[in-house]
């Protein structure tokens, strides 16, 4: 018998969620006041969930390792948030958003969850507008939309190039209101280092006060992990440097299955690596592909400046290869196409590992529109260019400013140089329809779960999923579990399970501090990142993955013998924080490679070189791999595979084409 039960409601796809909501067990208001919920992470999923649950009457504790909940990595999302409101009257619908998401994920996502996501998406926008989120608006006052990759409609709502920040400020305001009312206790500068499980159920966490180093025990009736993704296993990624897998990995080691760990998203629009000194990469929003055109010279090793290369000597390769979607193909397709051009010798810049993102034609197009609006017939080329630059500045100005500050180049005058980089992780803790992991009482929301995105997330869907989970899903689904817990008081923190969990955490910290080796934590992290990028990055193959597994095992052994953690354990110590996180990355990295080796097909962000079409596109194997790979942790860093078969009742599974 399978250990996995997705708990998808019966009935037609369109009525599953409404039927579920009308029949799910409820907790009455008086009982909610005696139930305690722990929320780990304060990004969009965490803040929205905590605010919503506290508003409903639950007692909530929120933990984040930043000094403020509003510093969560969700602020880095730039381009927008998807919702099926069809404001543009261009044919969008709940079904089309559902279909685009399933297709974009290369048919490796669960139908029931994805339809629910599309169904609640419109309510997210109403919620955020009510909170005062300053979405861009059209001239007539209606909210504006723009296009994103993998779709042929405009459904992405945005606030210039800082959508994530504005959405988080909305959720943060709702959270702080509950803090002010006394319904939420906020624990900033705290990091969860273990989950406490009693009789198979999650009953609390062990957290470390990052300022004093003191370990703390916190009890609750349920634990929600809203801790983001694990892209920093690659060392260089677009994630904040503090982003890590520790909370999810500790849960995994306590019985929560890890789903599809090898499904990593490579974002096509990042500023290229400039040297070994870098500790992170900078994302240029996918929204720039709306108006920008991507190209490389037609001649190999062309060292001319981009503005000196005539139009007929440029290869707009995405428009050439994918005429139906052009520059707005999904991220995995655009990333592989950029890599293919650079590998073939057509790359640009000093490293030759970059392509151009050019705004010249957009500036000219917008300039002519503005000149017509102003009645300036016969406007000069200089005037048209200036008018066009003003429009682009209004839509994308902060992104252009960021690029100029980092590179020293003016993107209004010369094309940006971009190259793919690690961004989002579609894998994560396996959850059922209720967002519960395989450990009862332990939930995972947002990017921390194995998500609704299959093998590839469409742009602007991360914010949608995080807020859907927090505002509209978990407030209903958590009642199915908590209604059975109302007779149980929160476990006292002197219970032996808390004592043992705290001791295990302390032992790990002591062990790390006592190694006193010769190499820094970053030394090991960089080496792990290189193995992962070279052998489990944009392209993978059997030989490389087998090498990576043995190399990671050897590196992990070396880490536990030769790492040197400076500072003390009972004080503010970022090196100790990093050491704990890298120890988890060294185990996760092995599982990612095992999962990639097991999946003998190419799909979405998982591209096995042995499985591709003659044209170099991903070649799925639906007969053998149409399942979510769910891994159970075994002692000695061993993993056992369980499969959740994916069934498609409303969608016809076909080869993914954007041509």
XYZ file of C-alpha atoms in Angstrom:
659
model
C 0.000 0.000 0.000
C 1.306 3.460 -0.952
C 2.287 5.808 1.862
C 0.995 8.703 -0.252
C -2.591 9.936 -0.274
C -3.077 13.183 -2.147
C -6.601 13.587 -0.665
C -7.916 15.147 -3.883
C -11.694 15.606 -3.463
C -14.071 13.613 -5.640
C -16.197 15.184 -8.341
C -15.630 17.390 -11.395
C -12.464 19.498 -11.446
C -14.411 22.776 -11.454
C -16.338 21.927 -8.259
C -13.674 20.107 -6.197
C -12.631 23.160 -4.189
C -16.114 24.580 -3.587
C -17.375 21.123 -2.560
C -14.383 20.704 -0.261
C -14.955 24.074 1.427
C -18.612 23.320 2.061
C -17.886 19.970 3.714
C -14.518 20.384 5.476
C -14.665 20.088 9.305
C -14.649 23.445 11.078
C -13.292 24.720 14.393
C -15.644 26.993 16.316
C -14.402 30.462 17.380
C -14.079 29.590 21.076
C -11.925 26.558 20.307
C -9.702 28.499 17.922
C -8.539 30.662 20.805
C -7.011 27.621 22.526
C -5.208 26.277 19.462
C -1.644 27.400 18.785
C -0.082 27.481 15.331
C 3.619 27.930 14.593
C 4.506 29.637 11.289
C 8.135 29.426 10.187
C 9.019 32.048 7.588
C 7.551 35.511 7.040
C 7.530 35.865 3.259
C 4.347 36.052 1.215
C 3.169 32.562 2.189
C 4.135 32.923 5.865
C 2.875 36.453 6.455
C -0.412 35.903 4.615
C -1.040 32.592 6.413
C -0.183 34.006 9.845
C -2.326 37.119 9.345
C -5.274 35.093 8.034
C -5.139 32.448 10.784
C -4.779 35.072 13.518
C -7.708 37.007 12.049
C -9.741 33.798 12.357
C -8.936 33.578 16.066
C -6.043 31.128 16.295
C -3.026 31.895 18.500
C -0.048 32.252 16.155
C 3.722 32.400 16.586
C 5.827 33.561 13.614
C 9.571 32.929 13.264
C 11.959 34.538 10.777
C 15.739 34.762 10.702
C 15.693 38.341 9.388
C 15.493 41.343 11.710
C 12.046 42.111 10.312
C 9.347 40.067 8.618
C 9.342 42.543 5.735
C 12.903 41.554 4.765
C 11.852 38.100 3.550
C 13.174 37.135 0.111
C 9.711 37.598 -1.433
C 10.656 41.277 -1.843
C 13.065 40.269 -4.607
C 10.263 39.185 -6.964
C 10.086 41.932 -9.543
C 7.890 41.246 -12.519
C 4.375 40.544 -11.308
C 1.665 38.171 -10.109
C -0.658 36.139 -12.328
C -4.437 36.107 -11.995
C -7.214 35.059 -14.353
C -9.264 38.256 -14.339
C -9.256 38.787 -18.124
C -9.050 42.571 -17.750
C -7.519 42.783 -21.221
C -10.466 40.899 -22.759
C -7.934 38.781 -24.653
C -9.396 35.349 -23.952
C -8.086 34.579 -20.477
C -10.052 32.378 -18.071
C -9.589 30.174 -15.033
C -9.255 27.185 -17.332
C -6.628 28.872 -19.511
C -4.493 29.797 -16.490
C -4.868 26.204 -15.273
C -3.925 24.839 -18.703
C -0.935 27.165 -19.158
C 0.377 26.180 -15.711
C 0.057 22.444 -16.359
C 1.606 22.762 -19.825
C 4.338 25.106 -18.583
C 5.216 22.519 -15.920
C 5.599 19.924 -18.700
C 2.691 17.804 -17.395
C 4.339 16.982 -14.092
C 1.950 18.807 -11.729
C -1.220 17.639 -9.967
C -4.430 18.674 -11.757
C -6.575 19.238 -8.647
C -4.114 21.579 -6.927
C -3.373 23.589 -10.067
C -7.037 24.163 -10.878
C -7.619 25.397 -7.328
C -4.669 27.776 -7.714
C -6.154 29.218 -10.910
C -9.593 29.411 -9.293
C -8.516 31.505 -6.283
C -6.072 33.692 -8.243
C -8.566 36.471 -8.972
C -9.424 36.870 -5.283
C -5.746 37.532 -4.506
C -5.798 40.723 -6.570
C -8.946 41.976 -4.811
C -7.367 41.210 -1.437
C -4.176 43.086 -2.285
C -5.966 46.098 -3.758
C -8.009 46.307 -0.542
C -4.721 46.365 1.380
C -3.503 49.271 -0.707
C -0.949 47.504 -2.899
C -0.135 50.081 -5.619
C -0.595 48.005 -8.766
C 0.059 49.774 -12.051
C -3.087 51.155 -13.673
C -4.242 52.000 -17.170
C -5.212 55.528 -18.176
C -8.863 54.848 -17.303
C -8.034 53.630 -13.806
C -8.305 49.878 -14.346
C -5.433 47.692 -13.201
C -2.825 47.159 -15.895
C -1.574 43.776 -17.111
C 1.503 42.640 -19.005
C 2.654 39.428 -20.660
C 4.970 36.814 -19.229
C 6.625 33.704 -20.640
C 4.586 30.653 -21.594
C 1.290 32.459 -22.203
C -0.456 34.234 -25.048
C -2.587 36.475 -22.849
C -1.805 39.409 -20.571
C -2.635 38.283 -17.030
C 0.293 39.578 -14.980
C -0.498 42.359 -12.486
C 2.534 44.413 -11.444
C 3.863 47.367 -9.480
C 6.693 48.639 -11.686
C 9.637 46.261 -11.112
C 9.038 45.782 -7.386
C 5.850 43.730 -7.243
C 7.119 41.292 -4.604
C 8.085 44.091 -2.267
C 4.717 45.813 -2.558
C 2.784 42.570 -2.060
C 4.904 41.702 0.963
C 4.285 45.125 2.484
C 0.556 44.432 2.132
C 0.840 41.046 3.845
C 3.236 42.502 6.422
C 0.728 45.222 7.288
C -1.954 42.588 7.845
C 0.487 40.592 9.981
C 1.553 43.597 12.067
C -2.079 44.446 12.726
C -2.467 41.025 14.322
C 0.775 41.511 16.254
C -0.634 44.776 17.575
C -3.852 43.035 18.621
C -1.860 40.411 20.491
C -2.995 37.540 18.261
C 0.494 36.960 16.816
C 3.788 36.670 18.667
C 6.668 37.651 16.397
C 10.106 36.062 16.806
C 12.576 37.878 14.554
C 16.245 36.805 14.367
C 15.218 33.214 15.173
C 16.000 30.182 13.026
C 14.183 26.862 13.213
C 16.707 24.037 13.586
C 14.401 21.059 14.181
C 10.762 20.019 14.254
C 9.446 18.140 17.301
C 7.383 15.056 16.436
C 5.385 13.128 19.058
C 3.397 9.988 18.210
C 3.969 10.789 14.546
C 2.485 14.322 14.777
C 4.262 17.683 14.590
C 4.026 19.325 18.007
C 6.549 22.152 17.931
C 9.998 23.335 16.919
C 13.461 24.012 18.280
C 14.634 27.509 17.342
C 17.915 29.328 17.876
C 17.959 32.965 18.922
C 20.502 34.225 16.402
C 21.547 37.157 18.592
C 22.304 35.261 21.811
C 22.787 31.732 20.435
C 20.251 30.387 22.943
C 18.158 27.379 21.888
C 14.428 27.685 22.523
C 11.540 25.195 22.596
C 8.186 26.243 21.132
C 5.058 24.115 21.262
C 2.031 24.212 18.973
C -0.858 22.182 17.621
C 0.415 22.559 14.051
C 3.570 23.776 12.314
C 3.554 25.629 8.980
C 6.808 25.778 7.034
C 6.848 28.802 4.716
C 10.610 28.944 4.261
C 11.122 29.292 0.514
C 13.302 27.299 -1.841
C 16.724 25.686 -1.842
C 18.389 27.268 -4.894
C 21.418 28.246 -2.806
C 22.568 24.635 -2.889
C 24.266 25.888 -6.096
C 26.057 28.645 -4.085
C 25.527 31.161 -6.890
C 21.843 31.830 -7.454
C 19.384 34.706 -7.575
C 18.273 33.907 -4.008
C 19.165 36.048 -1.000
C 22.326 34.709 0.610
C 20.391 33.662 3.717
C 17.918 31.506 1.776
C 18.410 27.866 2.726
C 16.803 24.433 3.011
C 17.325 23.793 6.724
C 13.715 23.936 7.971
C 12.438 21.734 5.146
C 15.405 19.375 5.438
C 14.964 18.908 9.197
C 11.305 18.107 8.511
C 12.416 15.646 5.819
C 14.667 13.870 8.307
C 11.708 13.637 10.705
C 9.506 11.854 8.163
C 8.269 14.449 5.655
C 8.784 13.161 2.109
C 10.737 15.392 -0.304
C 9.086 15.760 -3.711
C 10.855 16.179 -7.056
C 14.121 17.595 -5.632
C 15.814 17.697 -9.061
C 13.245 20.120 -10.521
C 15.256 23.353 -10.384
C 14.373 26.432 -12.400
C 17.083 28.216 -14.331
C 16.014 31.818 -15.000
C 17.064 33.077 -18.454
C 17.323 36.764 -17.583
C 20.165 37.294 -15.104
C 23.275 39.457 -15.112
C 26.154 37.122 -16.107
C 28.780 35.932 -13.627
C 31.669 38.395 -13.500
C 34.199 36.469 -11.376
C 34.971 34.159 -8.455
C 34.447 37.005 -5.992
C 30.658 36.873 -6.361
C 28.446 35.458 -3.636
C 25.120 35.789 -5.477
C 23.667 36.640 -8.869
C 21.255 39.403 -9.820
C 17.968 38.693 -11.523
C 16.668 40.979 -14.251
C 12.904 40.509 -14.256
C 11.325 38.278 -16.864
C 8.958 41.169 -17.513
C 11.824 42.666 -19.553
C 11.219 39.945 -22.157
C 7.862 41.632 -22.755
C 9.394 44.418 -24.786
C 13.033 43.391 -25.094
C 14.313 41.278 -27.991
C 16.955 38.636 -27.366
C 19.699 38.074 -29.928
C 23.281 37.080 -30.652
C 25.497 37.911 -33.638
C 25.167 35.583 -36.624
C 28.960 35.452 -36.828
C 30.895 33.420 -34.242
C 33.183 35.302 -31.839
C 31.945 38.651 -33.148
C 33.780 41.252 -31.039
C 32.037 44.332 -32.408
C 29.963 46.468 -30.056
C 26.273 45.518 -30.253
C 25.201 48.847 -31.767
C 27.777 48.340 -34.558
C 26.198 45.034 -35.662
C 23.631 45.631 -38.454
C 20.118 44.209 -38.147
C 20.656 41.575 -40.854
C 23.694 40.226 -38.969
C 21.723 39.558 -35.783
C 20.117 36.241 -34.876
C 16.897 36.753 -32.906
C 17.038 33.064 -32.126
C 13.934 32.765 -29.931
C 11.799 34.502 -32.562
C 13.372 32.238 -35.186
C 12.898 28.961 -33.314
C 9.574 29.677 -31.575
C 7.574 32.058 -33.788
C 4.258 31.604 -31.889
C 5.724 32.759 -28.540
C 8.994 34.407 -29.584
C 10.814 36.021 -26.677
C 8.030 34.922 -24.307
C 8.707 31.193 -24.332
C 8.842 29.609 -20.837
C 11.976 30.005 -18.741
C 13.383 26.526 -19.246
C 13.090 26.816 -23.032
C 14.655 30.298 -23.123
C 17.482 29.241 -20.791
C 18.472 26.187 -22.809
C 18.325 28.178 -26.046
C 20.731 30.790 -24.593
C 23.096 28.065 -23.402
C 22.999 26.368 -26.818
C 23.941 29.613 -28.631
C 26.786 30.366 -26.209
C 28.097 26.790 -26.297
C 28.065 26.987 -30.103
C 30.355 30.029 -30.032
C 27.890 32.882 -30.518
C 28.022 34.270 -26.977
C 28.828 37.922 -26.300
C 30.767 39.948 -23.729
C 34.200 39.219 -22.295
C 33.203 35.757 -21.051
C 31.287 34.857 -24.243
C 28.680 33.410 -21.860
C 25.941 35.978 -22.412
C 23.336 37.059 -24.957
C 21.843 40.473 -25.665
C 18.483 41.752 -24.390
C 17.797 44.742 -26.605
C 15.272 47.544 -26.030
C 15.993 49.659 -29.114
C 12.898 48.553 -31.057
C 10.644 48.963 -27.986
C 11.955 52.476 -27.380
C 11.282 53.364 -31.007
C 7.779 51.811 -30.949
C 6.760 53.561 -27.728
C 8.324 56.814 -28.926
C 6.224 56.843 -32.102
C 3.066 56.096 -30.071
C 3.807 58.987 -27.726
C 4.578 61.338 -30.590
C 1.227 60.486 -32.169
C -0.542 61.034 -28.834
C 1.070 64.451 -28.544
C 0.271 65.317 -32.152
C 3.951 65.632 -33.007
C 3.809 64.461 -36.608
C 7.228 64.412 -38.209
C 9.017 64.217 -34.845
C 12.788 63.787 -35.172
C 14.483 60.458 -34.440
C 16.066 62.000 -31.339
C 12.660 63.191 -30.086
C 11.071 59.778 -30.717
C 13.933 58.067 -28.883
C 13.555 60.368 -25.880
C 9.798 59.864 -25.722
C 10.288 56.104 -25.965
C 12.890 56.111 -23.196
C 10.440 57.957 -20.938
C 7.811 55.233 -21.426
C 10.313 52.431 -20.803
C 11.558 54.252 -17.718
C 8.032 54.442 -16.328
C 7.467 50.709 -16.864
C 10.877 49.259 -16.018
C 12.959 52.154 -14.681
C 14.142 50.614 -11.403
C 15.308 47.478 -13.245
C 17.297 49.561 -15.740
C 18.813 51.571 -12.887
C 19.815 48.364 -11.102
C 21.504 47.025 -14.237
C 23.377 50.311 -14.752
C 24.660 50.344 -11.166
C 25.915 46.756 -11.327
C 27.476 46.796 -14.809
C 28.337 50.459 -15.352
C 26.515 50.342 -18.711
C 23.467 52.339 -19.800
C 20.799 49.829 -20.943
C 18.802 52.610 -22.630
C 21.745 53.129 -25.002
C 23.251 49.648 -25.371
C 21.653 46.183 -25.037
C 21.827 44.399 -21.681
C 23.916 41.245 -21.425
C 22.076 38.357 -19.772
C 22.660 34.667 -19.078
C 20.673 31.964 -17.245
C 21.121 31.381 -13.497
C 19.579 29.227 -10.758
C 16.391 30.839 -9.502
C 13.370 28.924 -8.178
C 12.943 25.336 -7.017
C 9.808 23.469 -8.057
C 10.756 20.600 -5.755
C 10.160 20.744 -2.019
C 8.312 18.942 0.727
C 5.558 16.718 -0.657
C 2.099 17.893 0.414
C -1.428 16.668 -0.149
C -4.453 18.758 -1.194
C -4.585 20.158 2.354
C -0.932 21.331 2.055
C -0.017 18.798 4.763
C 3.213 16.834 4.517
C 3.484 13.126 5.309
C 3.874 14.175 8.962
C 0.398 14.964 10.384
C 0.192 18.533 11.677
C 3.175 19.658 9.587
C 2.315 21.823 6.587
C 4.404 23.372 3.817
C 3.294 26.476 1.903
C 4.659 28.432 -1.045
C 8.024 27.510 -2.535
C 8.787 25.238 0.440
C 6.371 22.621 -0.902
C 6.765 20.632 -4.085
C 4.292 23.076 -5.462
C 1.825 23.383 -8.263
C 4.433 24.071 -10.931
C 5.490 20.606 -12.066
C 8.903 20.597 -13.719
C 8.940 24.311 -14.619
C 7.254 27.353 -13.079
C 5.782 29.991 -15.356
C 6.907 33.503 -14.542
C 4.754 35.504 -12.079
C 3.245 32.327 -10.599
C 5.426 32.167 -7.456
C 3.712 35.160 -5.854
C 0.348 33.765 -6.919
C 1.022 30.399 -5.243
C 2.469 31.872 -2.051
C -0.516 34.182 -1.486
C -3.072 31.580 -2.601
C -1.688 29.111 -0.051
C -1.605 31.686 2.742
C -4.759 33.745 2.203
C -7.191 31.276 0.655
C -6.130 27.639 1.050
C -4.613 26.978 4.481
C -7.368 28.857 6.412
C -9.796 26.183 5.175
C -7.629 23.075 5.012
C -6.030 23.398 8.449
C -9.454 22.954 10.029
C -9.588 19.383 8.727
C -6.706 18.560 11.091
C -7.212 20.971 13.982
C -10.854 19.967 14.450
C -9.459 16.696 15.794
C -6.993 18.428 18.124
C -9.326 20.638 20.173
C -9.207 18.319 23.206
C -5.408 18.312 23.235
C -3.508 21.038 25.021
C -0.262 22.286 23.509
C 2.487 19.902 24.552
C 4.549 21.183 27.516
C 8.073 22.047 26.397
C 9.619 19.896 29.117
C 8.276 16.815 27.323
C 11.012 14.315 26.534
C 10.554 14.839 22.775
C 11.501 18.523 23.177
C 14.428 17.639 25.445
C 15.745 15.103 22.926
C 15.259 17.404 19.920
C 17.079 20.272 21.645
C 19.922 17.947 22.644
C 20.313 16.763 19.031
C 20.494 20.365 17.809
C 23.029 21.278 20.509
C 25.134 18.207 19.684
C 25.269 19.223 16.013
C 26.321 22.779 16.924
C 28.979 21.478 19.336
C 30.282 19.071 16.725
C 30.620 21.837 14.136
C 32.373 24.162 16.581
C 34.798 21.469 17.733
C 36.080 20.373 14.310
C 38.441 23.368 14.131
C 39.602 22.412 10.659
C 41.488 24.453 8.083
C 38.811 25.430 5.525
C 36.015 28.005 5.724
C 32.331 27.190 5.336
C 32.230 29.126 2.045
C 35.079 26.981 0.716
C 32.886 23.883 0.959
C 29.757 25.673 -0.216
C 31.500 26.935 -3.366
C 32.839 23.473 -4.164
C 29.390 21.951 -3.711
C 27.892 24.657 -5.906
C 30.362 23.971 -8.716
C 29.602 20.235 -8.645
C 25.872 20.938 -8.721
C 26.034 23.542 -11.524
C 28.393 21.510 -13.711
C 26.663 18.145 -13.292
C 23.097 18.815 -12.097
C 22.483 22.276 -13.552
C 21.011 23.342 -16.888
C 21.917 19.967 -18.403
C 22.507 16.580 -16.770
C 23.689 13.179 -17.966
C 24.140 9.763 -16.370
C 27.934 9.898 -16.207
C 28.017 13.379 -14.657
C 25.321 12.608 -12.093
C 27.065 9.445 -10.913
C 30.294 11.421 -10.568
C 28.461 14.168 -8.693
C 26.975 11.736 -6.165
C 30.369 10.271 -5.273
C 32.007 13.728 -5.238
C 29.337 15.144 -2.911
C 29.688 12.203 -0.533
C 33.449 12.737 -0.395
C 33.003 16.490 0.063
C 30.544 15.921 2.897
C 33.007 13.640 4.662
C 35.736 16.244 4.241
C 33.420 18.990 5.550
C 32.803 17.135 8.814
C 36.554 16.678 9.275
C 38.054 19.951 8.089
C 35.553 22.841 8.323
C 36.541 25.738 10.560
C 33.743 27.723 12.177
C 35.006 30.970 13.672
C 33.389 32.741 16.626
C 31.426 31.290 19.522
C 28.193 29.342 19.766
C 26.537 31.537 22.418
C 26.626 34.762 20.456
C 25.711 36.315 17.141
C 27.639 34.116 14.707
C 26.807 34.182 10.978
C 29.552 31.608 10.266
C 27.833 29.076 12.528
C 24.493 29.813 10.835
C 26.103 29.163 7.445
C 27.791 25.971 8.657
C 24.475 24.484 9.812
C 22.879 25.350 6.464
C 25.733 24.032 4.322
C 25.669 20.752 6.270
C 22.061 20.349 5.088
C 22.906 21.402 1.510
C 25.563 18.671 1.402
C 22.852 16.077 2.012
C 20.220 17.683 -0.197
C 22.689 17.973 -3.104
C 23.160 14.214 -3.107
C 19.382 13.615 -3.160
C 18.942 16.068 -6.055
C 21.490 14.131 -8.108
C 19.918 10.783 -7.161
C 16.504 12.085 -8.239
C 17.907 13.453 -11.521
C 19.674 10.153 -12.204
C 16.487 8.200 -11.519
C 14.375 10.266 -13.948
C 15.390 8.945 -17.360
C 13.623 11.630 -19.350
C 13.801 15.351 -19.972
C 10.991 17.569 -18.716
C 10.867 21.251 -17.866
C 13.904 22.314 -15.839
C 15.204 18.714 -15.761
C 17.139 18.267 -19.011
C 18.900 14.935 -19.416
C 21.163 15.162 -22.471
C 20.436 11.537 -23.393
C 16.735 12.307 -23.786
C 16.167 15.048 -26.340
C 14.571 15.386 -29.761
C 16.541 15.914 -32.954
C 15.838 19.635 -32.557
C 17.309 19.666 -29.045
C 13.987 19.924 -27.195
C 13.101 18.045 -23.988
C 11.839 14.506 -24.577
C 9.441 13.250 -21.904
C 8.673 9.614 -21.142
C 5.052 9.709 -20.023
C 4.727 5.933 -19.953
C 7.353 5.522 -17.242
C 7.782 8.881 -15.482
C 4.396 10.553 -15.201
C 4.677 10.692 -11.430
C 5.879 12.909 -8.620
C 9.057 11.411 -7.173
C 8.676 11.438 -3.385
C 11.724 10.520 -1.333
C 11.734 9.182 2.211
C 14.808 9.801 4.357
C 16.484 6.747 5.859
C 19.259 6.622 8.500
C 22.783 7.036 7.156
C 21.707 9.566 4.483
C 19.822 6.977 2.442
C 16.673 7.632 0.447
C 13.710 5.466 -0.578
C 11.549 6.397 -3.562
C 7.740 6.519 -3.433
C 5.686 7.507 -6.476
C 2.535 9.583 -6.722
C 1.061 8.796 -10.126
C -0.256 11.847 -11.954
C -3.611 11.494 -13.706
C -4.949 13.992 -16.227
C -8.702 13.923 -16.715
C -9.343 17.363 -18.212
C -6.130 17.985 -20.109
C -4.882 16.079 -23.113
C -1.225 15.316 -22.482
C 0.870 16.148 -25.536
C 4.369 17.191 -26.546
C 4.961 20.716 -25.267
C 5.317 23.092 -28.199
C 5.725 26.867 -28.343
C 6.397 27.075 -32.076
